Amino acid sequence: MGGSVSGRAHQILRNALDEANFRKLAAIENPFLHQFVAEVIELCQPSRVFVCTDSEEDKRFIREQAVATGEERPLAIEGHTVHFDGPKDQSRDREATKYLVPKGESLGSAFNQIDRDEGLAEIRELLRGSMRGHTLIVLFFSLGPVGSPFSILCVQCTDSFYVAHNEILLYRTAYEQFRREGKGAEFFRFVHSSGRLDENMVSVDWRKRRIYIDYITNTVYSVNTQYAGNSMGLKKLALRLAIRKAAREGWLAEHMFIMGVHGPGGRKTYFAGAFPSGCGKTSTAMTPGETILADDIAYIRNINGEARAVNPEIGIFGILKGISPDREPLIYRILTSPGEVIFSNVLVKDGRPYWLDMGRELPKEGVNPWGRWWEGKTDEEGNPIPPAHKNARYTVSLHPLPNCDPELDNPMGVPLSGIIYGCRDARAYVIVQQGFDWLHGIIAYGAALETVTMFTVLDEGKEEINVMAVQDFLSISVGEYLRNYIEFGKGLREPPAVFGVNYFLLDENGEQVANIHERAVWLKWMERRVHGDVGALLGPTGLLPKFDDLRAIYREVLGEEYPRERYERQFTIRVPENLAKIERVERFYQRHVPDAPEEVFQVLGAQRERLLEAQRRFGDRLSPFQLEEAA
Ligand code: OXD
Ligand code: MN
């Protein structure tokens, strides 16, 4: 470390680290890294420091400490553990997550922001001494395959072995890559502290929970929280920094899955899909018969005129609610077999985890995030306490999964043939449709994406526009973000086909018009569309599947007949509902996005004209049987 580090940082590290850990840190010859770790130590005052390399021994230490500290408890099945977050700390906290914005700058009214100096002073005060009695764990990661042109290096400092354990399951460790890059290594930085803990190892000061993002130094601070979505730097906190970097460098960092859809003759076609949190992203990527490459985040670059994508992660931090042997057979099997799995916020009884809607009766008592639980237990206000939290989660690595795509670690990524936007819209959009071209698709399905917020965020149940399902994570203005997206498509030889899906469409009686298993059919249809194997119908909001094509795929994939009436219910264009949707979206852009690209209004305006024309000819309801074949 010698000459390259200031004397002061050197002294702090020498005093705080034992010989073995000091040597590990010193072996990376990067003065900025040493300075950063020294600053964290000086501010947070940990009692010990552990530096995690890529070795199995270091990873084992983290797993063991997660249990030894009581942050996790072992379960009956080998490799399974459970962690409980505090009762008020079980989802992403939008309110407490803010950008630190220098004086004179603003990200726009759609953002939660605070003056940078004020925010830094506040968070530093909250972090001061926060690691007393705790171990500071220093971890090195690569978002994306190690050494790939897509990848971003990261350093995580945390005093939670649970956070560290999650991250070694979800991300590629890159200690050796840091050593190779030495002085030249640039990296994102994350500082997390759970703060004061009670006897259950739960953050006491959750009211002072803060997650502050400093895009000037690519550093994120998170304190007095444990929920992984708030505390794990590499997930949505890193995505925020990556989105900014991507827009400046002309690539895309997205809230998307990546999957291989298997077509006729052994063909495999890659799709990426953006869905708001809790709206079917992981479950689509885990569709039986297909392969999963990413379930939450994708980096997409133009490589020699082709859109190629990698997963910055190597694991899943997934939602448990609704995972049953019938609905999600692949994930259910993984969660009930030996192997490394961290469960959070479930009900535990006799060493077994239970979650909501798991397709079996739950025990009448056990232990859950609210302590000892029994059926009928109520909180202080007399409200019933559920057996498990709605946002209970599991963490697993992708590599051991039988359906893991073999290209997961390809440093050049996989070629993307299609992009899917999934909204949560009860009223308007049909079940699946294809955009006329890149611009129409990304605006009409992506930029106009409407949803209802789910239990993954604290303000559940709100109808809103969630631009490209990434709105929560944007760190640049919506206008700048969309401009980059539009330009990205223009730079490609052949942009991916763009699709819009809406699993949540209801009929006039409020019944779902589709079931979960039909996703498999729509994926196969999209795959065939990309290759021109099937035709389409020309609708006012996009290109629609033809009945005979879907009927054939139904038989093949589900072994079922597809009734004409079902097709008509799923694909009838509801004209007034679609017109109202356009109005809501236009209003959003007029009010909140002063720098919205002109193309947004052009695409929406043309869609309105097509809908009005259809209404003149056919009335308010346009059956797919009335549509003409697309050219
Ligand atoms: C997630 C989220 O956990 O988006 O992936 O909340
Ligand atoms: Mn997500």
XYZ file of C-alpha atoms and ligand atoms in Angstrom:
638
model
C 0.000 0.000 0.000
C 3.097 2.045 0.812
C 3.655 5.205 -1.163
C 0.305 5.327 -2.964
C -1.877 5.929 0.092
C -1.873 9.019 2.189
C -0.281 8.476 5.545
C -3.544 9.063 7.325
C -5.576 6.415 5.425
C -2.698 3.998 5.937
C -2.707 4.629 9.653
C -6.465 4.149 9.973
C -6.347 0.853 8.075
C -3.307 -0.365 10.037
C -5.095 0.316 13.300
C -8.456 -1.177 12.336
C -7.470 -4.282 10.342
C -5.647 -7.349 11.601
C -2.600 -8.471 9.642
C -4.410 -10.947 7.357
C -7.159 -8.531 6.382
C -4.724 -5.648 5.986
C -2.702 -7.764 3.574
C -5.777 -8.627 1.539
C -6.710 -4.969 1.145
C -3.150 -3.834 0.503
C -2.832 -6.361 -2.336
C -5.186 -4.195 -4.389
C -3.033 -1.266 -5.355
C -5.714 1.361 -5.609
C -5.360 4.468 -3.448
C -9.008 5.502 -3.956
C -10.128 2.169 -2.566
C -7.907 2.502 0.496
C -9.059 6.036 1.043
C -12.727 4.988 0.760
C -12.438 2.096 3.227
C -10.473 4.276 5.641
C -13.209 6.931 5.498
C -15.910 4.360 6.206
C -13.925 3.064 9.192
C -13.329 6.530 10.551
C -16.992 7.456 10.245
C -18.753 4.228 11.258
C -16.173 2.953 13.798
C -16.590 -0.810 13.357
C -15.077 -3.078 15.992
C -13.573 -5.421 13.383
C -13.004 -5.427 9.631
C -13.290 -8.442 7.346
C -12.081 -8.222 3.742
C -13.758 -10.791 1.497
C -11.734 -12.156 -1.424
C -13.076 -14.535 -4.075
C -11.992 -17.571 -2.011
C -14.427 -20.253 -0.931
C -12.980 -19.923 2.576
C -13.965 -16.254 2.835
C -17.440 -16.957 1.476
C -17.863 -19.768 3.981
C -16.914 -17.369 6.769
C -19.683 -15.004 5.666
C -22.279 -17.794 5.592
C -21.196 -18.966 9.047
C -21.194 -15.484 10.537
C -24.669 -14.754 9.155
C -25.856 -17.589 11.417
C -23.415 -16.999 14.304
C -24.536 -13.364 14.680
C -28.192 -14.439 14.667
C -29.008 -12.489 11.492
C -29.991 -15.805 9.892
C -31.218 -19.044 11.434
C -30.706 -22.477 9.907
C -33.781 -24.325 8.638
C -34.414 -28.064 8.388
C -33.348 -28.513 4.756
C -29.602 -28.430 4.171
C -28.345 -25.042 2.986
C -31.573 -23.203 3.878
C -31.623 -20.279 6.321
C -34.155 -17.643 7.327
C -33.726 -13.940 8.082
C -36.337 -11.588 9.550
C -36.431 -7.871 8.822
C -38.114 -5.578 11.314
C -41.933 -5.320 11.029
C -41.657 -1.814 9.551
C -38.760 -2.595 7.254
C -40.038 -5.079 4.689
C -40.189 -3.221 1.382
C -38.386 -0.584 -0.620
C -38.853 2.807 1.013
C -39.434 5.351 -1.743
C -39.892 8.217 0.720
C -36.529 7.721 2.425
C -34.631 7.103 -0.838
C -33.276 10.382 -2.184
C -30.811 11.729 -4.685
C -28.194 14.127 -3.406
C -28.398 16.985 -5.863
C -25.795 19.782 -6.038
C -27.027 23.342 -5.657
C -28.561 24.740 -8.820
C -29.381 21.276 -10.242
C -32.709 19.423 -10.279
C -33.737 16.028 -11.627
C -37.374 17.152 -12.083
C -40.616 16.897 -10.108
C -40.872 13.129 -10.585
C -37.830 12.635 -8.292
C -37.227 12.548 -4.582
C -34.177 14.745 -4.079
C -32.335 16.672 -1.384
C -29.590 19.291 -1.442
C -26.325 17.359 -1.630
C -24.527 19.155 1.215
C -27.538 18.899 3.490
C -28.107 15.232 2.636
C -24.446 14.294 3.078
C -24.357 15.995 6.464
C -27.519 14.162 7.550
C -26.449 10.717 6.427
C -22.962 11.111 7.847
C -24.481 11.976 11.199
C -26.658 8.860 11.063
C -23.680 6.692 10.092
C -21.382 8.136 12.758
C -20.410 5.301 15.086
C -23.170 3.103 13.598
C -20.892 0.046 13.319
C -19.663 0.046 16.920
C -19.689 -3.542 18.118
C -20.208 -4.765 14.529
C -17.871 -6.138 11.879
C -17.379 -4.082 8.749
C -17.356 -6.444 5.776
C -15.627 -5.178 2.627
C -16.681 -6.983 -0.562
C -15.629 -6.683 -4.205
C -17.976 -7.398 -7.083
C -18.410 -7.112 -10.806
C -21.854 -6.222 -12.146
C -21.800 -8.379 -15.277
C -19.308 -11.117 -16.205
C -15.858 -10.414 -14.800
C -13.702 -8.506 -17.287
C -16.500 -8.053 -19.865
C -17.057 -4.800 -21.814
C -20.461 -4.561 -20.091
C -19.229 -4.790 -16.547
C -19.002 -2.332 -13.679
C -16.832 -2.945 -10.613
C -18.276 -2.292 -7.155
C -17.168 -2.171 -3.538
C -19.707 -2.860 -0.823
C -19.051 -1.909 2.800
C -21.693 -3.299 5.146
C -22.010 -4.322 8.779
C -24.593 -6.996 7.969
C -23.539 -10.581 7.300
C -27.042 -11.152 5.899
C -26.475 -8.427 3.290
C -23.012 -9.834 2.525
C -24.446 -13.369 2.256
C -27.183 -12.193 -0.117
C -24.636 -10.452 -2.275
C -22.227 -13.365 -2.595
C -25.197 -15.414 -3.827
C -26.484 -12.744 -6.178
C -23.292 -11.227 -7.629
C -19.958 -12.226 -9.092
C -17.155 -11.538 -6.638
C -14.251 -9.671 -8.259
C -11.443 -9.306 -5.743
C -8.941 -10.721 -8.253
C -10.239 -8.393 -10.966
C -9.630 -5.439 -8.637
C -6.090 -6.718 -8.126
C -5.603 -7.021 -11.889
C -6.937 -3.529 -12.575
C -5.095 -1.980 -9.619
C -4.811 1.802 -9.870
C -6.955 1.912 -13.004
C -10.025 0.327 -11.359
C -13.076 2.590 -11.346
C -15.902 1.445 -9.167
C -19.303 2.187 -7.629
C -19.236 2.422 -3.823
C -21.854 1.350 -1.305
C -21.940 1.959 2.423
C -24.585 0.202 4.476
C -25.160 -0.039 8.204
C -28.115 -1.725 9.929
C -27.558 0.737 12.783
C -28.552 -0.184 16.326
C -29.955 -3.698 16.602
C -32.361 -5.204 19.121
C -32.113 -8.719 20.591
C -33.700 -10.116 17.397
C -30.963 -8.462 15.322
C -33.471 -6.020 13.840
C -32.771 -2.311 13.111
C -34.143 -0.297 16.009
C -34.033 3.157 14.416
C -36.069 2.367 11.305
C -37.744 5.761 11.599
C -34.328 7.194 10.771
C -33.945 4.920 7.756
C -32.242 6.770 4.907
C -31.003 5.689 1.486
C -29.092 8.519 -0.174
C -27.617 8.357 -3.645
C -24.640 10.532 -4.497
C -24.260 10.350 -8.255
C -21.396 12.842 -8.166
C -19.085 10.274 -6.555
C -21.054 7.120 -7.524
C -21.598 6.338 -3.853
C -24.791 5.148 -2.142
C -25.344 5.328 1.619
C -27.994 3.255 3.376
C -28.605 3.238 7.126
C -31.041 1.884 9.744
C -32.572 -0.597 7.333
C -32.127 -4.271 6.543
C -34.688 -5.098 3.831
C -32.400 -6.229 1.028
C -34.005 -3.890 -1.532
C -32.870 -0.956 0.644
C -29.631 -2.347 2.024
C -27.963 -4.350 -0.740
C -26.017 -1.797 -2.711
C -25.643 -3.880 -5.800
C -29.307 -4.278 -6.613
C -31.534 -1.280 -7.205
C -29.068 1.217 -5.730
C -26.419 0.260 -8.278
C -29.084 0.229 -10.997
C -29.714 3.913 -10.308
C -26.052 4.761 -10.788
C -25.832 2.488 -13.840
C -28.810 4.138 -15.560
C -27.053 7.484 -15.389
C -23.772 6.056 -16.628
C -25.567 4.174 -19.428
C -27.426 7.241 -20.714
C -24.172 9.210 -20.824
C -22.391 6.388 -22.644
C -25.194 5.394 -25.050
C -26.257 2.006 -23.682
C -29.204 0.767 -21.601
C -29.348 -0.345 -17.941
C -32.822 -1.797 -17.440
C -35.242 -3.381 -14.961
C -35.592 -6.444 -17.190
C -35.337 -10.207 -17.266
C -33.419 -11.971 -20.033
C -34.579 -15.393 -21.203
C -34.038 -17.881 -23.979
C -37.308 -18.877 -25.664
C -37.079 -22.176 -27.486
C -38.582 -22.275 -30.977
C -39.083 -24.889 -33.657
C -36.116 -26.995 -34.765
C -34.020 -26.407 -31.621
C -33.867 -22.643 -32.207
C -33.314 -20.389 -29.185
C -34.250 -16.712 -29.273
C -33.400 -14.242 -26.522
C -35.922 -11.799 -25.094
C -35.612 -9.136 -22.422
C -38.705 -8.064 -20.500
C -39.487 -5.058 -18.288
C -42.266 -5.453 -15.731
C -42.922 -3.383 -12.601
C -41.934 -5.054 -9.308
C -44.325 -7.807 -8.340
C -45.936 -8.094 -11.798
C -44.636 -11.406 -13.142
C -41.072 -10.760 -14.262
C -39.356 -13.625 -12.455
C -42.234 -15.978 -13.114
C -42.121 -15.252 -16.867
C -38.362 -15.831 -16.952
C -38.963 -19.132 -15.134
C -41.550 -20.400 -17.623
C -41.179 -24.194 -17.867
C -39.432 -25.283 -21.054
C -37.422 -22.066 -21.421
C -34.078 -20.914 -19.978
C -33.430 -18.012 -17.635
C -30.467 -15.694 -17.919
C -31.662 -12.800 -15.724
C -34.752 -12.177 -13.625
C -34.461 -8.512 -12.681
C -31.781 -6.407 -14.362
C -30.200 -6.288 -17.830
C -27.380 -4.258 -19.338
C -27.849 -3.858 -23.082
C -25.188 -2.565 -25.470
C -24.819 -2.013 -29.171
C -22.029 -4.399 -30.154
C -21.220 -4.083 -33.856
C -24.775 -2.977 -34.653
C -26.425 -5.757 -32.637
C -28.284 -5.353 -29.313
C -26.567 -7.697 -26.851
C -27.379 -8.161 -23.184
C -25.833 -9.438 -19.975
C -27.147 -9.974 -16.486
C -25.265 -7.869 -13.925
C -26.432 -10.419 -11.342
C -26.121 -14.195 -11.011
C -29.028 -14.892 -8.713
C -32.643 -14.216 -7.844
C -34.035 -12.175 -4.955
C -37.548 -13.338 -5.628
C -41.042 -12.936 -4.237
C -42.424 -16.016 -2.473
C -46.122 -15.146 -2.426
C -47.962 -17.233 -4.976
C -45.219 -19.801 -5.550
C -47.032 -23.135 -5.506
C -46.269 -26.480 -7.160
C -49.079 -25.851 -9.625
C -48.348 -22.214 -10.582
C -44.543 -22.174 -10.391
C -43.293 -25.779 -10.463
C -39.645 -24.935 -11.211
C -39.151 -22.425 -8.425
C -41.187 -24.484 -5.959
C -38.894 -27.452 -6.463
C -35.775 -25.336 -5.888
C -37.231 -23.888 -2.691
C -38.011 -27.296 -1.266
C -34.761 -29.094 -2.210
C -31.334 -29.006 -0.530
C -29.103 -26.123 -1.715
C -28.241 -22.615 -0.657
C -31.442 -20.582 -0.122
C -32.014 -17.576 2.147
C -35.672 -17.050 3.033
C -36.857 -13.774 4.519
C -40.012 -12.728 6.340
C -41.767 -16.110 6.075
C -43.549 -18.132 8.766
C -41.320 -20.801 10.300
C -42.652 -23.910 11.980
C -40.526 -26.942 12.869
C -37.678 -25.636 10.753
C -39.817 -25.282 7.598
C -40.605 -21.981 5.847
C -44.183 -21.128 4.804
C -45.429 -18.256 2.673
C -48.718 -16.881 1.370
C -50.543 -18.678 -1.460
C -48.102 -21.571 -1.530
C -50.816 -24.037 -2.486
C -51.109 -25.740 0.885
C -52.592 -25.094 4.263
C -50.329 -23.064 6.536
C -49.594 -24.034 10.133
C -51.748 -22.329 12.759
C -48.730 -21.053 14.662
C -45.009 -20.496 14.343
C -42.485 -17.670 14.258
C -42.622 -14.835 11.736
C -41.264 -11.272 11.392
C -43.699 -10.130 14.086
C -42.375 -12.679 16.623
C -44.322 -15.690 17.904
C -47.402 -15.997 15.762
C -50.708 -17.829 16.085
C -53.858 -17.711 14.017
C -55.996 -14.779 15.158
C -53.066 -12.748 16.514
C -53.629 -8.996 16.083
C -51.419 -5.901 16.167
C -51.805 -2.900 18.525
C -54.606 -1.531 16.348
C -56.474 -4.814 16.389
C -55.660 -5.716 12.778
C -54.979 -9.392 12.114
C -51.294 -10.208 11.617
C -50.784 -12.422 8.558
C -48.813 -15.660 8.850
C -46.046 -14.311 6.564
C -45.283 -10.959 4.964
C -46.639 -10.401 1.434
C -43.156 -9.361 0.383
C -41.432 -12.434 1.881
C -38.476 -13.318 -0.355
C -35.983 -15.985 -1.293
C -32.409 -15.602 -2.517
C -30.856 -18.263 -4.750
C -28.037 -18.430 -7.270
C -28.890 -19.023 -10.907
C -25.996 -21.395 -11.692
C -27.347 -24.473 -9.885
C -30.792 -24.168 -11.520
C -31.560 -26.789 -14.156
C -33.082 -24.073 -16.375
C -30.141 -21.646 -16.072
C -29.139 -20.459 -19.533
C -25.626 -21.643 -20.472
C -24.681 -18.160 -21.769
C -25.055 -16.511 -18.340
C -21.335 -15.777 -18.106
C -20.654 -15.035 -21.766
C -18.644 -11.787 -21.568
C -20.150 -10.641 -24.884
C -23.728 -11.268 -23.707
C -26.526 -12.711 -25.835
C -28.189 -11.164 -28.918
C -31.624 -9.743 -28.121
C -34.342 -10.405 -30.691
C -37.262 -9.085 -28.674
C -38.138 -6.757 -25.830
C -41.340 -7.189 -23.843
C -43.034 -4.553 -21.677
C -45.496 -5.913 -19.138
C -48.058 -3.537 -17.700
C -50.627 -4.106 -14.966
C -53.678 -2.689 -16.662
C -57.111 -4.066 -15.812
C -58.948 -2.130 -18.504
C -57.308 -1.356 -21.808
C -54.393 -3.161 -23.425
C -54.911 -6.617 -24.917
C -53.052 -9.641 -23.573
C -50.183 -9.517 -26.064
C -49.406 -7.328 -29.062
C -46.420 -6.279 -31.117
C -45.311 -2.723 -31.803
C -45.219 -1.548 -35.436
C -41.534 -0.701 -35.014
C -38.949 0.187 -32.324
C -40.271 3.705 -31.759
C -43.938 2.743 -31.588
C -43.208 -0.196 -29.288
C -40.979 1.573 -26.797
C -43.334 4.552 -26.534
C -46.771 2.872 -26.690
C -45.845 -0.057 -24.410
C -42.722 1.123 -22.544
C -43.036 4.872 -22.013
C -46.822 4.520 -21.507
C -46.578 1.595 -19.100
C -49.300 1.783 -16.456
C -49.421 -0.241 -13.292
C -50.678 -0.506 -9.740
C -47.962 -0.452 -7.075
C -47.433 -3.723 -5.257
C -46.296 -4.774 -1.791
C -42.663 -4.418 -2.877
C -42.911 -0.727 -2.038
C -44.372 0.868 1.069
C -47.101 2.823 -0.788
C -48.969 -0.173 -2.141
C -52.119 -0.012 -4.276
C -51.500 3.210 -6.216
C -52.311 3.458 -9.931
C -49.455 5.142 -11.737
C -47.395 5.429 -14.872
C -44.133 3.588 -14.431
C -41.978 4.475 -17.442
C -40.405 1.263 -18.783
C -40.995 -0.260 -15.301
C -37.850 1.562 -14.262
C -39.277 4.826 -12.973
C -38.383 4.078 -9.350
C -34.750 3.728 -10.350
C -34.265 6.619 -12.763
C -31.442 8.961 -11.850
C -31.677 11.232 -14.880
C -34.688 13.111 -16.204
C -37.340 10.974 -17.912
C -36.742 13.000 -21.085
C -33.015 12.275 -21.154
C -33.681 8.621 -20.425
C -36.173 8.285 -23.313
C -33.985 10.220 -25.740
C -31.158 7.748 -25.119
C -33.566 4.831 -25.648
C -34.836 6.206 -28.957
C -31.311 6.859 -30.201
C -30.127 3.437 -29.056
C -32.651 1.782 -31.405
C -31.565 3.996 -34.304
C -27.971 2.854 -33.922
C -28.829 -0.840 -34.347
C -28.768 -2.686 -37.653
C -32.029 -4.397 -36.753
C -33.583 -3.310 -33.458
C -35.281 -6.028 -31.384
C -39.005 -6.507 -32.051
C -41.020 -4.847 -29.283
C -44.020 -6.451 -27.571
C -46.520 -5.337 -24.954
C -48.125 -7.864 -22.619
C -50.846 -7.354 -20.037
C -51.353 -10.383 -17.802
C -53.787 -8.468 -15.639
C -56.594 -7.575 -18.053
C -60.057 -8.145 -16.521
C -63.353 -8.717 -18.296
C -66.566 -6.737 -17.655
C -67.287 -8.927 -14.599
C -63.876 -8.275 -13.075
C -62.600 -11.770 -13.930
C -59.057 -12.364 -15.209
C -59.158 -13.097 -18.944
C -55.973 -15.197 -18.848
C -54.266 -17.623 -16.492
C -50.609 -17.930 -15.569
C -49.926 -20.957 -17.780
C -50.877 -19.073 -20.933
C -47.667 -17.024 -20.654
C -45.909 -19.993 -22.197
C -48.125 -19.670 -25.285
C -47.556 -15.950 -25.772
C -43.806 -16.386 -25.462
C -43.844 -18.989 -28.208
C -45.986 -16.700 -30.360
C -43.546 -13.827 -29.888
C -40.631 -16.102 -30.732
C -42.310 -17.105 -33.995
C -43.165 -13.507 -34.831
C -39.512 -12.512 -34.519
C -38.628 -15.087 -37.162
C -41.604 -14.314 -39.404
C -43.047 -17.826 -38.905
C -46.516 -16.486 -38.102
C -48.479 -13.536 -39.450
C -50.369 -10.885 -37.495
C -53.485 -8.726 -37.575
C -53.275 -4.992 -37.963
C -54.899 -3.373 -34.909
C -54.980 0.275 -33.852
C -52.679 -0.331 -30.880
C -50.354 -2.906 -32.455
C -50.062 -6.197 -34.306
C -52.195 -8.972 -32.838
C -51.906 -12.780 -32.988
C -54.154 -14.655 -35.407
C -56.552 -17.144 -33.892
C -55.295 -20.160 -35.845
C -51.688 -19.543 -34.819
C -52.531 -19.288 -31.139
C -54.778 -22.346 -31.364
C -51.915 -24.392 -32.796
C -49.437 -23.184 -30.142
C -51.978 -23.894 -27.401
C -52.268 -27.501 -28.475
C -48.530 -27.876 -28.749
C -47.534 -26.204 -25.475
C -50.462 -26.774 -23.130
C -52.148 -29.722 -24.873
C -55.398 -27.784 -24.663
C -58.043 -26.462 -27.013
C -58.190 -22.693 -27.273
C -61.838 -21.599 -27.585
C -62.713 -18.803 -30.015
C -64.587 -16.965 -27.247
C -61.466 -16.937 -25.085
C -59.444 -15.479 -27.943
C -62.098 -12.843 -28.509
C -62.150 -11.907 -24.798
C -58.364 -11.594 -24.710
C -57.935 -9.635 -27.943
C -60.973 -7.413 -28.412
C -59.826 -3.789 -28.629
C -61.682 -1.678 -26.082
C -61.685 1.671 -27.841
C -62.856 4.147 -25.148
C -60.562 2.543 -22.552
C -57.613 2.866 -24.921
C -58.453 6.485 -25.676
C -58.652 7.246 -21.957
C -55.277 5.587 -21.463
C -53.685 7.863 -24.060
C -55.101 10.859 -22.261
C -53.654 9.761 -18.899
C -50.253 9.171 -20.431
C -50.209 12.492 -22.283
C -51.189 14.292 -19.099
C -48.343 12.616 -17.213
C -45.800 13.727 -19.796
C -47.205 17.239 -20.024
C -47.170 17.685 -16.249
C -44.070 15.846 -15.147
C -41.693 15.568 -18.064
C -40.846 19.030 -19.394
C -38.098 17.560 -21.578
C -40.224 14.739 -23.059
C -39.074 13.932 -26.606
C -41.516 15.088 -29.289
C -41.778 11.467 -30.441
C -43.789 10.570 -27.329
C -46.646 12.852 -28.369
C -46.358 11.896 -32.030
C -46.678 8.175 -31.333
C -49.555 8.654 -28.889
C -51.306 11.080 -31.245
C -51.111 8.649 -34.157
C -52.470 5.896 -31.902
C -55.422 8.102 -30.980
C -56.162 8.718 -34.667
C -56.141 4.984 -35.405
C -58.474 4.311 -32.469
C -60.911 7.049 -33.524
C -60.949 5.689 -37.047
C -61.677 2.196 -35.710
C -64.451 3.604 -33.539
C -66.057 5.292 -36.536
C -66.044 2.029 -38.459
C -66.794 -0.526 -35.762
C -67.969 1.177 -32.566
C -66.512 0.838 -29.076
C -65.556 -2.810 -29.300
C -63.372 -4.125 -32.078
C -63.210 -7.915 -32.263
C -59.950 -9.378 -33.591
C -62.097 -11.238 -36.121
C -62.892 -7.845 -37.651
C -59.273 -6.911 -38.147
C -57.403 -7.174 -41.395
C -54.269 -9.116 -41.962
C -51.115 -7.004 -41.522
C -49.095 -6.511 -44.694
C -37.101 -6.103 -6.608
C -37.896 -4.878 -6.757
O -36.910 -6.586 -5.486
O -37.995 -4.384 -7.888
O -36.650 -6.625 -7.617
O -38.445 -4.408 -5.753
Mn -37.085 -5.641 -9.451
